[in-house]
Short mmCIF file of C-alpha atoms in Angstrom, two decimals:
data_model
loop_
_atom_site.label_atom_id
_atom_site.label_comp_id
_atom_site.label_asym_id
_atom_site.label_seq_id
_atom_site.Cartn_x
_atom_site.Cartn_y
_atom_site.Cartn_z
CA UNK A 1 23.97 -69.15 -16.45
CA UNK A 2 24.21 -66.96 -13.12
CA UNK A 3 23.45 -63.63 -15.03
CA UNK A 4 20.11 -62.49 -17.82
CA UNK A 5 20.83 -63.96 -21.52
CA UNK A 6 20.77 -60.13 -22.56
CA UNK A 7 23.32 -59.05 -19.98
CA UNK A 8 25.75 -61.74 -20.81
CA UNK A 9 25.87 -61.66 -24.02
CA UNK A 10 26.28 -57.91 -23.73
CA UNK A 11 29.50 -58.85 -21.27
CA UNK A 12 30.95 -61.34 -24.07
CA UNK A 13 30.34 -58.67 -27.09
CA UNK A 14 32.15 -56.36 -24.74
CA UNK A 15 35.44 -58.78 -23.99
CA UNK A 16 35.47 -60.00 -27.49
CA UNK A 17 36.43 -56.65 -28.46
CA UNK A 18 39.61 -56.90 -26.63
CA UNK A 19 40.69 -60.14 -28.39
CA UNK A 20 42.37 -61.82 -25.67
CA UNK A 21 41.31 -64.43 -22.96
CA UNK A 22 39.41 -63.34 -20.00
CA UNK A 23 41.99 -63.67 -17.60
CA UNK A 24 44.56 -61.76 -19.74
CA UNK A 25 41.62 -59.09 -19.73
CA UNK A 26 41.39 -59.06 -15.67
CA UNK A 27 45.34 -58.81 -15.56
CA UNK A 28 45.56 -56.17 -17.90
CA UNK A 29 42.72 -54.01 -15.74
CA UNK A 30 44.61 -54.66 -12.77
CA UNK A 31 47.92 -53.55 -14.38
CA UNK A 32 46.53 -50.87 -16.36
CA UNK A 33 48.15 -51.99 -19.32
CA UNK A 34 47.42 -49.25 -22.20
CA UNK A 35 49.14 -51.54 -24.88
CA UNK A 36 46.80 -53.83 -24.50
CA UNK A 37 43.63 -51.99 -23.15
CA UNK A 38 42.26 -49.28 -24.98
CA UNK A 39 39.82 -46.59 -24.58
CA UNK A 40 37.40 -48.29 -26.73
CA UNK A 41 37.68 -51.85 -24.53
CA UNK A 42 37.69 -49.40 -21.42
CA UNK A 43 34.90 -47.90 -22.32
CA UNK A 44 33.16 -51.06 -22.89
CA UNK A 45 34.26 -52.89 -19.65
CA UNK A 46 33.40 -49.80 -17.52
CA UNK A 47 29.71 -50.24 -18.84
CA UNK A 48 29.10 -53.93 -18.39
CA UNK A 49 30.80 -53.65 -15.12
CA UNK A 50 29.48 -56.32 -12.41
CA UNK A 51 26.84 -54.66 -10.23
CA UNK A 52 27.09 -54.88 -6.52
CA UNK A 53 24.41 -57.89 -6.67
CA UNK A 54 26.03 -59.53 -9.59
CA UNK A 55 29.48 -59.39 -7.39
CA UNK A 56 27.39 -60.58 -4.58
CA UNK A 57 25.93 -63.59 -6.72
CA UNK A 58 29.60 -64.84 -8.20
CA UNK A 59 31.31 -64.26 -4.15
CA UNK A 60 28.84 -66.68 -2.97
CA UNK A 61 28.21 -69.37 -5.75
CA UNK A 62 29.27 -72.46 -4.09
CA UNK A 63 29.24 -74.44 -7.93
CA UNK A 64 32.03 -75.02 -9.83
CA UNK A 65 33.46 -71.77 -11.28
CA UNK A 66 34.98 -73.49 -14.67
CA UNK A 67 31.43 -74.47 -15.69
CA UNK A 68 29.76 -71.14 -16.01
CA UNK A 69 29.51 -69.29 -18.74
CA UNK A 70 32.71 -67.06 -19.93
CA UNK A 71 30.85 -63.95 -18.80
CA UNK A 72 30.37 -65.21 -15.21
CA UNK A 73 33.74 -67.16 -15.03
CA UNK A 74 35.09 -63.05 -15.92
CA UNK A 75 33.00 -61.50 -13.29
CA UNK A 76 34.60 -63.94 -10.73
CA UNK A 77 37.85 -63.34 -11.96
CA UNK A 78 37.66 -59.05 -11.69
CA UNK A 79 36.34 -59.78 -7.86
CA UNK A 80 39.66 -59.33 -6.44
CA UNK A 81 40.45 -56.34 -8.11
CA UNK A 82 39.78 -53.75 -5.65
CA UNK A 83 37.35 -50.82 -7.09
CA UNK A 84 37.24 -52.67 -9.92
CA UNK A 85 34.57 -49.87 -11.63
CA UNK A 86 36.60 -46.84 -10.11
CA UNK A 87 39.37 -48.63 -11.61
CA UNK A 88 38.57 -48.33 -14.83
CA UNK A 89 37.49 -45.17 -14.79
CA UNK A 90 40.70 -43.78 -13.50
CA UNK A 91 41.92 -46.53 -16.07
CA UNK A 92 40.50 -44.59 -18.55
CA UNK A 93 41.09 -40.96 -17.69
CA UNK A 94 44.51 -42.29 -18.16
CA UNK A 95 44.34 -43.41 -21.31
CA UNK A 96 42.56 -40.27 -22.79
CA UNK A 97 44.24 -37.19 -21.03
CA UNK A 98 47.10 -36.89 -23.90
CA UNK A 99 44.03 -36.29 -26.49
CA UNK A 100 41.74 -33.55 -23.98
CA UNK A 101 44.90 -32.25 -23.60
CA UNK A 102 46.10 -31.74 -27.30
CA UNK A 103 42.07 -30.93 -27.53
CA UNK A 104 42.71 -27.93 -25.26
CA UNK A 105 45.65 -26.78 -26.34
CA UNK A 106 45.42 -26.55 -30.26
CA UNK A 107 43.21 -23.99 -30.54
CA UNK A 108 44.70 -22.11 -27.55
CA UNK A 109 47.79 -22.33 -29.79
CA UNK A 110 45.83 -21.11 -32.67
CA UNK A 111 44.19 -18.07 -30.67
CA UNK A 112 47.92 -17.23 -29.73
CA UNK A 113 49.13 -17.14 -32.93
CA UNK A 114 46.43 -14.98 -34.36
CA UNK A 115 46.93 -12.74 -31.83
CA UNK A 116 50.53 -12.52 -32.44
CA UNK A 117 49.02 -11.59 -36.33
CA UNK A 118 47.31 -8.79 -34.82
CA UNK A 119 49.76 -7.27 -32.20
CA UNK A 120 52.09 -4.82 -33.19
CA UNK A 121 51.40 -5.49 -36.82
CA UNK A 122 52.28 -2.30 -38.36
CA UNK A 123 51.08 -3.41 -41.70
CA UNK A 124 47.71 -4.00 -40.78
CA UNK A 125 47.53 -0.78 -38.44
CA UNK A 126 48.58 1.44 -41.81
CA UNK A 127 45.91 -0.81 -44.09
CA UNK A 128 43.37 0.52 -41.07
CA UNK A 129 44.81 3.93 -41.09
CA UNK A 130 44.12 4.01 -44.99
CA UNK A 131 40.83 2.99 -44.88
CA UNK A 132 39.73 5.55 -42.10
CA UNK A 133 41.21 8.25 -43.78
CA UNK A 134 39.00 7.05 -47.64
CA UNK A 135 36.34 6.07 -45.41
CA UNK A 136 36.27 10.31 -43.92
CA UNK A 137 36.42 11.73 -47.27
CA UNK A 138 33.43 9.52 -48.95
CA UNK A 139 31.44 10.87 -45.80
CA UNK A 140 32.41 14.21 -45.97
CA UNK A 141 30.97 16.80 -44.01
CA UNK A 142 28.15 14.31 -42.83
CA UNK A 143 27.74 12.56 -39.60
CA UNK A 144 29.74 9.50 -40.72
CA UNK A 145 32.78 11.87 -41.16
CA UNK A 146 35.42 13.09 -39.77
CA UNK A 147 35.74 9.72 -37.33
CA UNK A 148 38.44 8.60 -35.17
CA UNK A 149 37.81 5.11 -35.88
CA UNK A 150 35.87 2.01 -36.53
CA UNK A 151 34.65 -0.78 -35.83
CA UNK A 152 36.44 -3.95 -37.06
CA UNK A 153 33.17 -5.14 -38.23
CA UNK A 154 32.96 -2.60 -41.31
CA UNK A 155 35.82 -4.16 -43.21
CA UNK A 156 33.23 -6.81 -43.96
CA UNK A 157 31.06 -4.55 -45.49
CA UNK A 158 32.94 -3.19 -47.69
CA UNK A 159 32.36 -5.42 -50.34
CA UNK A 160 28.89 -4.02 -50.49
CA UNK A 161 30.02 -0.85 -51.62
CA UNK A 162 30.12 -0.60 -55.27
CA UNK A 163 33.26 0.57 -57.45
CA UNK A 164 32.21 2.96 -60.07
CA UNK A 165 29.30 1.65 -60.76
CA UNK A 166 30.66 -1.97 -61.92
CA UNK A 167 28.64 -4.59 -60.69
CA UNK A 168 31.61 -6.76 -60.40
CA UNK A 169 34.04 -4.64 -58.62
CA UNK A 170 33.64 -3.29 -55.11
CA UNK A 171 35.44 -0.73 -52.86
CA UNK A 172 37.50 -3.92 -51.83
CA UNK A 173 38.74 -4.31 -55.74
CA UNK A 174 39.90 -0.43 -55.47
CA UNK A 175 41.91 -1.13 -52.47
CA UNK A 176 43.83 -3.45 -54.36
CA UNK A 177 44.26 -1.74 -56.91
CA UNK A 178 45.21 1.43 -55.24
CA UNK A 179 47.75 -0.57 -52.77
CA UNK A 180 49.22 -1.73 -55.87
CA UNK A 181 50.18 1.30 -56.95
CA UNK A 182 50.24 3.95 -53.70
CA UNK A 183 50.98 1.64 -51.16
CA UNK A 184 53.12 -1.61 -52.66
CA UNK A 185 54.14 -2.86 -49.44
CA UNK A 186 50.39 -3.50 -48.51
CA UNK A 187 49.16 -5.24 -51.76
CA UNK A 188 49.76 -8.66 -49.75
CA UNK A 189 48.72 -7.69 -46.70
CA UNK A 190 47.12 -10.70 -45.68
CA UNK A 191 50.79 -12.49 -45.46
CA UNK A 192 51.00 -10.73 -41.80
CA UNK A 193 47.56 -12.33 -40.89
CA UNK A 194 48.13 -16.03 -41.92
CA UNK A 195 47.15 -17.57 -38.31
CA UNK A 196 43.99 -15.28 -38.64
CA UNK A 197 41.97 -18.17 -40.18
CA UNK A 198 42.12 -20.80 -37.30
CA UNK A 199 41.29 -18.47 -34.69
CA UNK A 200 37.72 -17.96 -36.50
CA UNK A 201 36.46 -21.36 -35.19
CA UNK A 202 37.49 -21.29 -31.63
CA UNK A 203 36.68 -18.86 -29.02
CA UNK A 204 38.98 -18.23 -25.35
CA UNK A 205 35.60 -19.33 -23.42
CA UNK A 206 35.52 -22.93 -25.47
CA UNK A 207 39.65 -23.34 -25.24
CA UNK A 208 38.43 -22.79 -21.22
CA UNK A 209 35.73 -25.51 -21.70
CA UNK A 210 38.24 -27.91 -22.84
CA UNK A 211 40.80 -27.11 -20.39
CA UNK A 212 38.62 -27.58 -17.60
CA UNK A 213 37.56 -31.08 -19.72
CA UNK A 214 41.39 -32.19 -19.27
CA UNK A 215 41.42 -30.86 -15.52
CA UNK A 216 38.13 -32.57 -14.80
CA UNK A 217 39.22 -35.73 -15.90
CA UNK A 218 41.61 -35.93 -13.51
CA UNK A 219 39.07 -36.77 -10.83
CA UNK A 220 38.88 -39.78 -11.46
CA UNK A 221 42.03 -40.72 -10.68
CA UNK A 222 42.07 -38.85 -7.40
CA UNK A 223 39.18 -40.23 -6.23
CA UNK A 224 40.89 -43.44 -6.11
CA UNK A 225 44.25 -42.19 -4.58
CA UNK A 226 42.27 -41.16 -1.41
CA UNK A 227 41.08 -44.83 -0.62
CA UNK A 228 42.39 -46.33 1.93
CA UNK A 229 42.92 -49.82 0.51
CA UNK A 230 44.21 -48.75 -2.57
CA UNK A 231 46.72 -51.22 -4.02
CA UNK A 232 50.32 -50.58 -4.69
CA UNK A 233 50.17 -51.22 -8.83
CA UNK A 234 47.58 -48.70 -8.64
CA UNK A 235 49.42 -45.56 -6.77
CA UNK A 236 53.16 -46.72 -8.52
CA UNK A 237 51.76 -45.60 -12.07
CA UNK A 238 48.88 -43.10 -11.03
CA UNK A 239 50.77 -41.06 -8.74
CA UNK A 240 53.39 -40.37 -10.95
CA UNK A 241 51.17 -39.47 -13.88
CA UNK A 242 49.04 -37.30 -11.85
CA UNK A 243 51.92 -35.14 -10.64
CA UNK A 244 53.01 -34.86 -14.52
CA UNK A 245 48.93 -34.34 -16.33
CA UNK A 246 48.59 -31.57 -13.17
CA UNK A 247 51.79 -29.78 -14.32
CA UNK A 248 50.39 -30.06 -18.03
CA UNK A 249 47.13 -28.60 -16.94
CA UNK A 250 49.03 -25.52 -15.02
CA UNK A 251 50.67 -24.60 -18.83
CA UNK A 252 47.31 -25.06 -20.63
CA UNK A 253 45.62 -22.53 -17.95
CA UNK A 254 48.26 -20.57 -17.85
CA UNK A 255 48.67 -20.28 -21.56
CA UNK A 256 45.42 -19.57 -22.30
CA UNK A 257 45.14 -16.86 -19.20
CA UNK A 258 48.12 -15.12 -21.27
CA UNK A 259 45.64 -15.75 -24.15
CA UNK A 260 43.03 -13.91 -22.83
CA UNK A 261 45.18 -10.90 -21.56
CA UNK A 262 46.44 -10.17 -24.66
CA UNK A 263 42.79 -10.62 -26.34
CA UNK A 264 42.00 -7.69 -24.16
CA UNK A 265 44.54 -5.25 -24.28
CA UNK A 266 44.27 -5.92 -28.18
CA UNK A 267 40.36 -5.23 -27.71
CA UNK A 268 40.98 -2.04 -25.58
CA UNK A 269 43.41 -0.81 -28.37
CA UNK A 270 41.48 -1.09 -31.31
CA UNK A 271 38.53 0.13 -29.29
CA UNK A 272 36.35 -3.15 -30.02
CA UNK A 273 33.37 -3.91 -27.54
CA UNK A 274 35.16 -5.76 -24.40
CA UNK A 275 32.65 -8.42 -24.39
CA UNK A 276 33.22 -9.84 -28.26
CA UNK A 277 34.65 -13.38 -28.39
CA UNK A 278 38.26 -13.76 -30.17
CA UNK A 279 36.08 -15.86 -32.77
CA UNK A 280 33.99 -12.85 -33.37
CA UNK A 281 37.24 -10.34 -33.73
CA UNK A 282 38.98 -12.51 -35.52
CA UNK A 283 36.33 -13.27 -37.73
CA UNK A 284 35.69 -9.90 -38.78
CA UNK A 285 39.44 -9.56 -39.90
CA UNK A 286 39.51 -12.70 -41.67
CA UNK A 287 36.25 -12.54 -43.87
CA UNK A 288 37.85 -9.15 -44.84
CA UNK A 289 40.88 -11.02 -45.96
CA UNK A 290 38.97 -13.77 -47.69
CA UNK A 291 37.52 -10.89 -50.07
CA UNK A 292 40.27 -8.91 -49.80
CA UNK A 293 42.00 -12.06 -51.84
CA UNK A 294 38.83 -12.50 -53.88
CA UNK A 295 38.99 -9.24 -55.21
CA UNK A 296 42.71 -9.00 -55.71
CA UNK A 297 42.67 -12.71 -57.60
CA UNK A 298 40.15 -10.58 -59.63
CA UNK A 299 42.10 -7.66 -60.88
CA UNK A 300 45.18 -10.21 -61.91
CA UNK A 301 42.59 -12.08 -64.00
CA UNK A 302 40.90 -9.19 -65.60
CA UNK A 303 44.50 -8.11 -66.32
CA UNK A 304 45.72 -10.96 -68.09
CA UNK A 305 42.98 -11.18 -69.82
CA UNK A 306 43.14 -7.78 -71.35
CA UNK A 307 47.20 -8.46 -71.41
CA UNK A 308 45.90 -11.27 -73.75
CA UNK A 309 43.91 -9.39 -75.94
CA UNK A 310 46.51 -6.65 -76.59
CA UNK A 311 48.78 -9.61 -77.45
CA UNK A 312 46.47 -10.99 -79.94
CA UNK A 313 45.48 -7.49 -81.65
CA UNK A 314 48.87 -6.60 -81.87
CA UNK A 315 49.54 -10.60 -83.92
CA UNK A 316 46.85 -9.35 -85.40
CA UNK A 317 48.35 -6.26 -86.55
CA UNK A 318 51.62 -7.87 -87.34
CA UNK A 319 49.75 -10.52 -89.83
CA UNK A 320 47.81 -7.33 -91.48
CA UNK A 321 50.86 -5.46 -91.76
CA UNK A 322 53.53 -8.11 -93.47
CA UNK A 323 50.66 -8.95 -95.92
CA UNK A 324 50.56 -5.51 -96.98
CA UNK A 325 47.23 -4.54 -95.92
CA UNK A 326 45.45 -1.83 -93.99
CA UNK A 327 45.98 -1.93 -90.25
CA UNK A 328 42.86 -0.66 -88.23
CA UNK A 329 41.17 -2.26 -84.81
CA UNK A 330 38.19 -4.29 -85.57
CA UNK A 331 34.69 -3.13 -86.31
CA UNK A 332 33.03 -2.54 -82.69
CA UNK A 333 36.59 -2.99 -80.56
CA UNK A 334 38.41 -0.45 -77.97
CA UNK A 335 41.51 -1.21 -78.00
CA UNK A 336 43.40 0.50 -75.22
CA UNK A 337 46.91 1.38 -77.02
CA UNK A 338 49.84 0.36 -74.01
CA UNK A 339 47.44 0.00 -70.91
CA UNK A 340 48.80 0.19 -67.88
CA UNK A 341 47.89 0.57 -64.61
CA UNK A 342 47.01 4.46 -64.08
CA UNK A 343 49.31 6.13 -61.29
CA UNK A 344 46.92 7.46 -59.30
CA UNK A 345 47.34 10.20 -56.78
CA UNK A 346 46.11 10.23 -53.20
CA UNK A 347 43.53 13.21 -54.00
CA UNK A 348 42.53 11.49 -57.35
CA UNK A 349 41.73 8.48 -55.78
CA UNK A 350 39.59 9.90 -53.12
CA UNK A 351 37.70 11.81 -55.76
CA UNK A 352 37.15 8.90 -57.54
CA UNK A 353 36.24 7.35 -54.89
CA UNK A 354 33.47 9.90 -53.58
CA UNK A 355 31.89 9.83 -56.88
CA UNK A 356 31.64 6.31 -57.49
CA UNK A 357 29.99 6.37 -53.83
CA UNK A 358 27.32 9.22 -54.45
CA UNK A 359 24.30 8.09 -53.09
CA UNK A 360 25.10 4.73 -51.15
CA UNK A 361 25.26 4.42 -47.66
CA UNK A 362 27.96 3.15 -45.95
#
């Protein structure tokens, strides 16, 4: 043995993972043969790479070659692979790019598609409109009223203000109730703003992060192309895919500077702070849909529930009736006769709505 115990068993762990011979491991570097190198055995070759005294130690061992150990007989077999380390790492910046790549440009994809949500939605505009306009007349002639606008981040609290009195219904359960009546083309809403939701995880700074992750990588493999000796396998399959992965970069960056414009504009529109992330914005909208569907889920189970009830007082009925006997509601019940959902009118429901409020701050 030429090299430590520990460092050459650490080399054979690291070729046994590729499951083929030594020499079909060497020839496969040198070839940069993805079907049958892998990141994984990339990774693991670039870090029990020979060091330059190691190299030095296999160049000059005047012994016979066959009889070393399979570690060292691989070490002498990788020393006429020019930058065999450099290699390998452009080697493996190969191998990875497709993945930073799709890394980068899922949740720019995402961010666009919320933003198409957003953008000239005239649904959501109105639903804002609405609110603004309930939102004056609970605040009447104080401070809070009479506003312009705002901010995004109040749709979230909504749910903290309480619906006449009922601790299980908030303003949010109103809306839906009054859209379903006054405004029927905004009861489902939140079918304009289905991309909202993978926008919340992601913000235009991180999509940048990754896209300069895909762009870095590329270094690598440029590195190498600047060496003089470089061999011809090397430059007939790098230069190629360099030409193609720098093209891919130029429609990540410029996708995701479109991105960003349109973040801003949107921003400047709805008069949000210019510094909040598109994680943050598009947060705010999509916790207000999450309990925006929570509380309309709500109201269609509290209605058929009561639909039930009416069905089973009026069998009830039915049964009392055909045998003859008296027909009355039971001891202790209120049975609504025909309910249905009230029409109410704008005024009404802004009345309503003022005196459920008394007393709690917005």
């Amino acid at each position: 043995h030429l090299l430590e115990s520990k460092r050459s068993q650490s080399i054979g762990i690291a070729l046994s993972r590729c499951k083929i011979g030594y020499p079909e491991v060497a020839k496969a570097v040198y070839d940069l043969n993805e079907k049958i190198l892998k990141p994984i055995h990339i990774e693991a070759l670039i870090k029990n790479a020979p060091e330059e005294q190691e190299t030095y130690m296999i160049q000059t061992y005047e012994g016979d070659i066959d009889k070393l150990a399979k570690p060292e007989r691989f070490f002498s077999a990788i020393c006429g692979i020019p930058h065999y380390k450099e290699r390998l790492l452009a080697f493996y910046s190969k191998t990875v790019f497709d993945e930073y790549w799709d890394d980068a440009m899922k949740p720019i994809n995402d961010i666009q598609n919320a933003l198409k949500d957003v953008k000239n939605n005239k649904t959501f505009k109105e639903l804002l409109t609405v609110i603004l306009g309930l939102g004056n007349y609970i605040n009447g002639s104080t401070f809070r009223g009479g506003a312009f606008g705002f901010s995004l981040a109040s749709l979230v609290d909504l749910k903290d203000l309480k619906y006449n009195g009922n601790r299980n219904k908030n303003f949010i359960h109103f809306l839906a109730e009054y859209f379903e009546t006054e405004y029927p083309h905004l009861f489902k809403f939140e079918d304009s703003l289905s991309h909202i939701g993978g926008a919340v995880s992601i913000s235009t700074d991180e999509a940048q992060t990754l896209t300069n992750k895909a762009r870095d990588s590329l270094d690598n493999i440029t590195d190498m192309l600047k060496k003089e000796d470089i061999d011809d396998k090397f430059t007939e399959i790098m230069v190629p895919f360099l030409e193609d992965a720098n093209k891919r970069i130029n429609i990540l960056q410029g996708s995701l500077d479109e991105a960003i414009e349109t973040f801003n504009s949107i921003i400047k529109y709805y008069g949000e702070d210019p510094k909040q992330s598109t994680s943050t914005f598009f947060g705010n909208i999509y916790r207000f849909v999450i309990n925006y569907k929570e509380a309309k889920n709500f109201i269609i189970k509290e209605r058929e529930a009561e639909e039930e009830k009416e069905r089973i007082e009026k069998r009830r009925k039915e049964n009392l009736k055909n045998k003859g006997l008296s027909v009355s509601a039971p001891s202790g019940s209120k049975i609504r006769k025909g309910k249905k959902q009230e029409q109410m009118s704008f005024d009404d429901a802004l009345a309503f709505i003022r005196q459920s409020a008394s007393g709690i701050n917005k």
